[in-house]
XYZ file of C-alpha atoms in Angstrom:
360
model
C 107.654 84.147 85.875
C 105.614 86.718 87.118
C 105.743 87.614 91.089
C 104.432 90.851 92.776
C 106.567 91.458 95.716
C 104.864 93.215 98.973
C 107.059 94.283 101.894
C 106.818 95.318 105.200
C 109.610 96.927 107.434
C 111.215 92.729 108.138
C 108.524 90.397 105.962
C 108.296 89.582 102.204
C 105.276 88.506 100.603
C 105.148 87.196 97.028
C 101.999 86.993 94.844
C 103.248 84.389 91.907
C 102.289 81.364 89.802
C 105.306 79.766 91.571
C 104.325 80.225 95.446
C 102.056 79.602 98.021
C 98.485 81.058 97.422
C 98.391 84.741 98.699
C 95.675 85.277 101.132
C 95.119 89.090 102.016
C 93.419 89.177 105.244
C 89.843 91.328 104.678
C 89.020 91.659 108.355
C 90.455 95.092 109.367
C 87.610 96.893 107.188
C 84.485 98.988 109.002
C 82.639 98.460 106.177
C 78.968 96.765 107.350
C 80.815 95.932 111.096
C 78.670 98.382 113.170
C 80.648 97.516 116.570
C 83.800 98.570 115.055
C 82.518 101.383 113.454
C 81.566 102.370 116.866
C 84.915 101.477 118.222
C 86.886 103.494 115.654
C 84.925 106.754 116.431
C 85.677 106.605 119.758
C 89.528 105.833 119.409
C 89.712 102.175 119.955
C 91.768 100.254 118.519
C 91.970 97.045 120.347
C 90.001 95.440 118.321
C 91.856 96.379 115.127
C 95.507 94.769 116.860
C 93.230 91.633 118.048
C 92.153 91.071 114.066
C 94.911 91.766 113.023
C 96.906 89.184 114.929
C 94.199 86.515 114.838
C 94.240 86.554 111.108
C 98.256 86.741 110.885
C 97.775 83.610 113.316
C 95.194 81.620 110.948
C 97.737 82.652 107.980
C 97.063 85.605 106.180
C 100.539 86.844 104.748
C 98.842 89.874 103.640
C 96.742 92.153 105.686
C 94.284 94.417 104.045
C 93.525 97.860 105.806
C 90.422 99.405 104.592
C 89.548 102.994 106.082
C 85.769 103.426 105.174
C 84.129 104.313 108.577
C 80.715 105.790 109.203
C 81.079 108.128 112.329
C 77.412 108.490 112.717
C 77.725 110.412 116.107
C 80.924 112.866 114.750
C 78.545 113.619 111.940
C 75.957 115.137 114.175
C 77.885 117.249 115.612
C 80.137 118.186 112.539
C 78.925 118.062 108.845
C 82.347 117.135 107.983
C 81.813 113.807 109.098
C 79.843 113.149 106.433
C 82.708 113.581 104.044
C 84.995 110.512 103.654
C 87.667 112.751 102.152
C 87.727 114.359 105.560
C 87.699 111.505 107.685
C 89.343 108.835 106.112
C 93.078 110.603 105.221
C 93.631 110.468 109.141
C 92.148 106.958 109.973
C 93.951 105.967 107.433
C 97.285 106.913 109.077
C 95.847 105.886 112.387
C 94.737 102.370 111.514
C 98.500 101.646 109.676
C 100.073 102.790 112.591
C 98.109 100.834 114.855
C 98.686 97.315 112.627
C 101.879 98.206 112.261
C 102.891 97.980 116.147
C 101.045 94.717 116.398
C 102.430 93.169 113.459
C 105.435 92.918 110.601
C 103.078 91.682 108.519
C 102.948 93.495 104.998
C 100.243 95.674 104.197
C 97.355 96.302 101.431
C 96.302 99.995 102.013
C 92.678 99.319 100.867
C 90.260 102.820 99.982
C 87.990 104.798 97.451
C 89.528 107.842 98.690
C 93.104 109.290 96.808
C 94.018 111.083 100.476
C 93.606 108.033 102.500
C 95.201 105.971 99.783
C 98.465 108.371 100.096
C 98.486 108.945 103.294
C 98.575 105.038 104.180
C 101.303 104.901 101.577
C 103.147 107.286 103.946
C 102.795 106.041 106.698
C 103.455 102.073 105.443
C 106.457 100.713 106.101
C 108.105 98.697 103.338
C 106.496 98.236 99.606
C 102.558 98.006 100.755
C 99.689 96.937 97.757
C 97.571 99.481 97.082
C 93.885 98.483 96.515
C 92.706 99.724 93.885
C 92.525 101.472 90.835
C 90.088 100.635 88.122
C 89.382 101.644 84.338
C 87.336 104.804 85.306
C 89.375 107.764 83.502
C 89.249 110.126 86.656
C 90.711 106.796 88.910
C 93.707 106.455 86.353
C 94.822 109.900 86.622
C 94.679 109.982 89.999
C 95.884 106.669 91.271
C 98.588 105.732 89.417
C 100.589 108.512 89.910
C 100.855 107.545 93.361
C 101.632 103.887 92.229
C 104.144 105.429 90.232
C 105.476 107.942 93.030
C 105.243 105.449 95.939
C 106.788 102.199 93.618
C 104.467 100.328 94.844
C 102.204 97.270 93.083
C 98.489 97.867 92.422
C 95.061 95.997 92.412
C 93.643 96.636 88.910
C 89.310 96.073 89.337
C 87.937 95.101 85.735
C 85.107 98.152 86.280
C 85.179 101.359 83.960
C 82.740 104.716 83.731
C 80.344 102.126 82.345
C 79.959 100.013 85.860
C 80.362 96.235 86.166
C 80.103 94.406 82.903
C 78.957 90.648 82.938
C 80.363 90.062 79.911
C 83.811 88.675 80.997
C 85.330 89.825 77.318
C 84.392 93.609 78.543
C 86.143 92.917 81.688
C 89.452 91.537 80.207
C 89.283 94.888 78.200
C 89.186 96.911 81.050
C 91.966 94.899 82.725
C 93.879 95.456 79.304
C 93.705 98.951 79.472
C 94.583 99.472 82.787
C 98.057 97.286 82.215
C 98.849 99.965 79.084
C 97.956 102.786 80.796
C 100.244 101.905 84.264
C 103.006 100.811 81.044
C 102.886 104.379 79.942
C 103.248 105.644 83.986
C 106.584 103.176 83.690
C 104.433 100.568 86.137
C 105.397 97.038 84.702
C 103.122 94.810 84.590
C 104.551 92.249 87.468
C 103.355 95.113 89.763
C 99.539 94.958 88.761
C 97.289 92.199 90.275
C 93.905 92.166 88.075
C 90.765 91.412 90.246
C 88.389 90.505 87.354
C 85.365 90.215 89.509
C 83.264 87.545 91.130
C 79.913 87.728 90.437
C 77.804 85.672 93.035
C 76.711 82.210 91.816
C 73.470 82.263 93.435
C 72.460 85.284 90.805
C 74.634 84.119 87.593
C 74.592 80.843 87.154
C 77.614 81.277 85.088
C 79.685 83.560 87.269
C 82.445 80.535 88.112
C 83.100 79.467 84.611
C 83.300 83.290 83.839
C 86.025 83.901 85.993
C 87.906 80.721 85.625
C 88.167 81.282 81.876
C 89.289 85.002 82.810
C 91.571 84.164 85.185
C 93.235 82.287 82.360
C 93.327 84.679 80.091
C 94.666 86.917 82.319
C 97.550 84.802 82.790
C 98.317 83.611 79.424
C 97.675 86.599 77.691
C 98.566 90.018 80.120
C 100.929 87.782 82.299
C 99.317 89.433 85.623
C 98.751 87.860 89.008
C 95.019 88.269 89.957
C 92.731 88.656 93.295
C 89.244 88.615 93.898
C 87.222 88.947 97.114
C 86.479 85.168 97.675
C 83.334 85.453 99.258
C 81.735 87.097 96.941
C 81.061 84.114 95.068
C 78.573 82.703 97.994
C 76.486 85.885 98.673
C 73.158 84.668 99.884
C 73.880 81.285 99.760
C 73.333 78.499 102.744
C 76.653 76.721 103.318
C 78.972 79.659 101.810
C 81.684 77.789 103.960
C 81.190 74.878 101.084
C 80.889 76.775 98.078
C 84.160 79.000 99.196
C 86.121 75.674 99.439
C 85.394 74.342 96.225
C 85.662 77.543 94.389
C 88.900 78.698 95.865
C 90.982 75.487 94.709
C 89.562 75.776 91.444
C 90.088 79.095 90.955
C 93.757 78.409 91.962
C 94.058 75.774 89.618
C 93.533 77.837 86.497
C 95.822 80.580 87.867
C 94.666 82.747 90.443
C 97.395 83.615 92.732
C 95.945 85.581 95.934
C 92.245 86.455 97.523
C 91.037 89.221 99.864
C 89.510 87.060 102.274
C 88.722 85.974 106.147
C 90.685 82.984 107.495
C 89.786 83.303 110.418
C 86.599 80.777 111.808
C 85.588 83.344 114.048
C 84.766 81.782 117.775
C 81.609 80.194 119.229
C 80.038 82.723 121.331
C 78.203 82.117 124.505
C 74.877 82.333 123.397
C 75.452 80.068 120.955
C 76.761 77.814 123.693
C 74.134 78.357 126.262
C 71.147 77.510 123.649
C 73.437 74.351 123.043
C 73.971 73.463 126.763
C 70.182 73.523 126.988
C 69.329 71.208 124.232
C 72.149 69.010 125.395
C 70.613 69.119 129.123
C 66.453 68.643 127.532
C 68.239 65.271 126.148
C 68.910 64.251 129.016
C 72.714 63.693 128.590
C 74.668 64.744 132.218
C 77.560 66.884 131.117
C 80.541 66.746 134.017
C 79.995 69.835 136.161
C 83.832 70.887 135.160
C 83.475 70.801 131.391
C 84.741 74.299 130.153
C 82.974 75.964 127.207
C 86.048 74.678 125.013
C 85.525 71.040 125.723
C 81.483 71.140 125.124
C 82.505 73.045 121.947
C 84.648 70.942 120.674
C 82.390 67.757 121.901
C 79.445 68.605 119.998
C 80.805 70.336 116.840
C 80.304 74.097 117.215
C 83.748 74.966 116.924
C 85.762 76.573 119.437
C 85.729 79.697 122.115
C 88.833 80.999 120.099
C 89.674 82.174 116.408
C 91.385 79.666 114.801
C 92.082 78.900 110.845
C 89.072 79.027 108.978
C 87.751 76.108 106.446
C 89.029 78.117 103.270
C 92.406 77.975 104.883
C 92.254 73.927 104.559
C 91.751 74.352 100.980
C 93.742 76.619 99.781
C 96.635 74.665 101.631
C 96.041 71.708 100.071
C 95.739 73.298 96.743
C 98.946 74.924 97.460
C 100.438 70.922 98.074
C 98.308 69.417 95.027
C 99.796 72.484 93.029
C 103.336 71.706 94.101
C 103.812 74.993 95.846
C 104.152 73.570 98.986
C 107.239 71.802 98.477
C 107.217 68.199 100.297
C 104.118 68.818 101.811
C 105.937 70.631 104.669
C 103.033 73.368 105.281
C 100.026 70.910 105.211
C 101.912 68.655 107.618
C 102.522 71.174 109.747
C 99.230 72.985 109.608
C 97.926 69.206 110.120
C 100.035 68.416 113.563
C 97.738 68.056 116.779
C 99.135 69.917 119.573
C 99.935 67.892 122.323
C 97.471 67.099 125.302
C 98.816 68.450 128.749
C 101.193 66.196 130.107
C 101.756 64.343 126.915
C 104.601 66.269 125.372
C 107.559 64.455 124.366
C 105.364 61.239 124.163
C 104.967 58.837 121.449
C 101.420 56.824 120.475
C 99.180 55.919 123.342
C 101.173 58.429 125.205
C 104.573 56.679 126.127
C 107.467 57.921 126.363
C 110.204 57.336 123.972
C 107.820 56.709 121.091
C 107.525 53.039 119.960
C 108.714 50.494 121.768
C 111.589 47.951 120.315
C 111.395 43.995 120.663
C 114.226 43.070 122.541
């Protein structure tokens, strides 16, 4: 059976048709998140250690570290800036360190560039993933190498020198031939986790079936665990919430074994509360005077002030329990247990204590 084992200094994370769905956590990535961006070029980290310990919290086993920063107001002052060879070797280092002292959590050390890509290697502790190599001949030559030097497991992306292919026969070629090529580095092919590619549904009608028949193949034929990034199977969609929680058990179901993705719902913020206050109010419902922002949230469906598992998570743990990889159910029940109201702890239904009462 095939399993890709990722390690940090004290945790062990398995990607494998036999476990628990892996679910690398995507949020640690600067990538289209101006604020952080922002944050990052100014030194600040804090909130780097708070994503990385909501998304450990919502259950990521897997946290994905992506260096590709824009510092806009470095590059004004220093053309080097521009160059993400020159800035992203160092943030790199930086941003493990940081998630490191946070978290035991093991790593994916996620870039474009071969410096960052080593020098996150370096600084990883344990057996990190590194994300990614793909078919291009330049990529080969200089990624697995460090796969190879590092002994480390690899995300393979089904794209060569001629781009992304929609023809999903083109793209199990190009997974193929990076599996022989990492065989001839000595990299078996347990450490190699194909991401064939989701196309978004909303602009190929066919882009589910397409990967569901290539994550079989995949399976059946190379024997590889694979990845994708989830989401990108609900770009521009309404409801991508929906569409992620169908396609996620599905894709599961014919073999997929881990996703970059968010699980974390991210909180309600307070404008988003105020506007809902007022419509409440223009109703002409009386809210108690002491109702927190939690209570109202919870009360009228927008969520909650604080991260907390996102919808995806629900479905991928019961796909892990329909699947039987969650042996006994143990994981659903426990993801499924209310916490206890204040002053209700060690009390049984309606609140008594000692649990049900006995005739006597």
């Amino acid at each position: 059976m095939t399993r890709t084992v990722i390690e940090s200094k004290t945790k062990t994370a398995i990607i494998g048709f036999d476990q628990p769905f892996c679910v690398i956590g995507e949020r640690i990535n600067p990538t289209g998140r101006q604020v952080l961006n922002l944050e990052l070029e100014r030194g600040d980290f804090s909130r780097v250690e708070a994503d990385a310990l909501a998304q450990v919290a919502a259950g990521a086993t897997v946290l994905d570290i992506n260096s590709g920063a824009v510092f806009s107001n470095k590059m004004a002052e220093d053309p080097r800036y521009a160059d993400n060879n020159f800035v992203e070797p160092t943030l790199m280092r930086q941003l493990v360190e940081v998630v490191q002292a946070v978290t035991d959590t093991p790593l994916c050390i996620d870039s474009s560039v071969p410096g960052a890509l080593e020098n996150g290697l370096a600084a990883a502790e344990g057996r990190p993933l590194l994300n990614s190599v793909t078919g291009e001949e330049e990529r080969l030559e200089a990624i697995l190498p460090l796969v190879k030097k590092y002994n480390v497991p690899v995300v393979a992306i089904s794209n060569d020198d001629t781009g992304i292919s929609e023809d999903p026969d083109v793209r199990f070629a190009v997974a193929k031939k990076i599996v022989e090529r990492a065989a001839d580095f000595g990299i078996p092919a347990h450490d190699i986790v194909v991401d064939p590619l989701v196309m978004p549904i909303g602009a190929m009608g066919t882009a589910g079936l397409q990967v569901f028949t290539l994550v079989r193949r995949l399976r059946d034929e190379l024997g590889v665990n694979t990845t994708c990034g989830a989401s990108n199977i609900s770009f521009g969609l309404p409801n991508r919430h929906g569409i992620n929680n169908a396609f996620l058990p599905m894709a599961m179901a014919t073999g997929m074994t881990s996703a970059i993705m968010n699980p974390v719902a991210l909180p309600t913020g307070p404008t988003k509360i105020a506007e809902k206050r007022a419509e409440v109010e223009a109703a002409g419902i009386i809210l108690p005077e002491d109702m927190d922002d939690e209570l109202f949230c919870l009360m009228f469906g927008l969520g909650s002030t604080k991260p907390r598992p996102g919808k995806e998570m629900e479905a991928i743990r019961a796909a892990n329990f329909l699947t039987n990889n969650d042996e006994g159910g143990a994981a659903w029940i426990s993801f499924n247990k209310t916490a206890p109201k204040a002053g209700q702890e060690g009390r049984g239904r309606a609140g008594r204590t000692g649990g049900r009462r006995r005739r006597a």
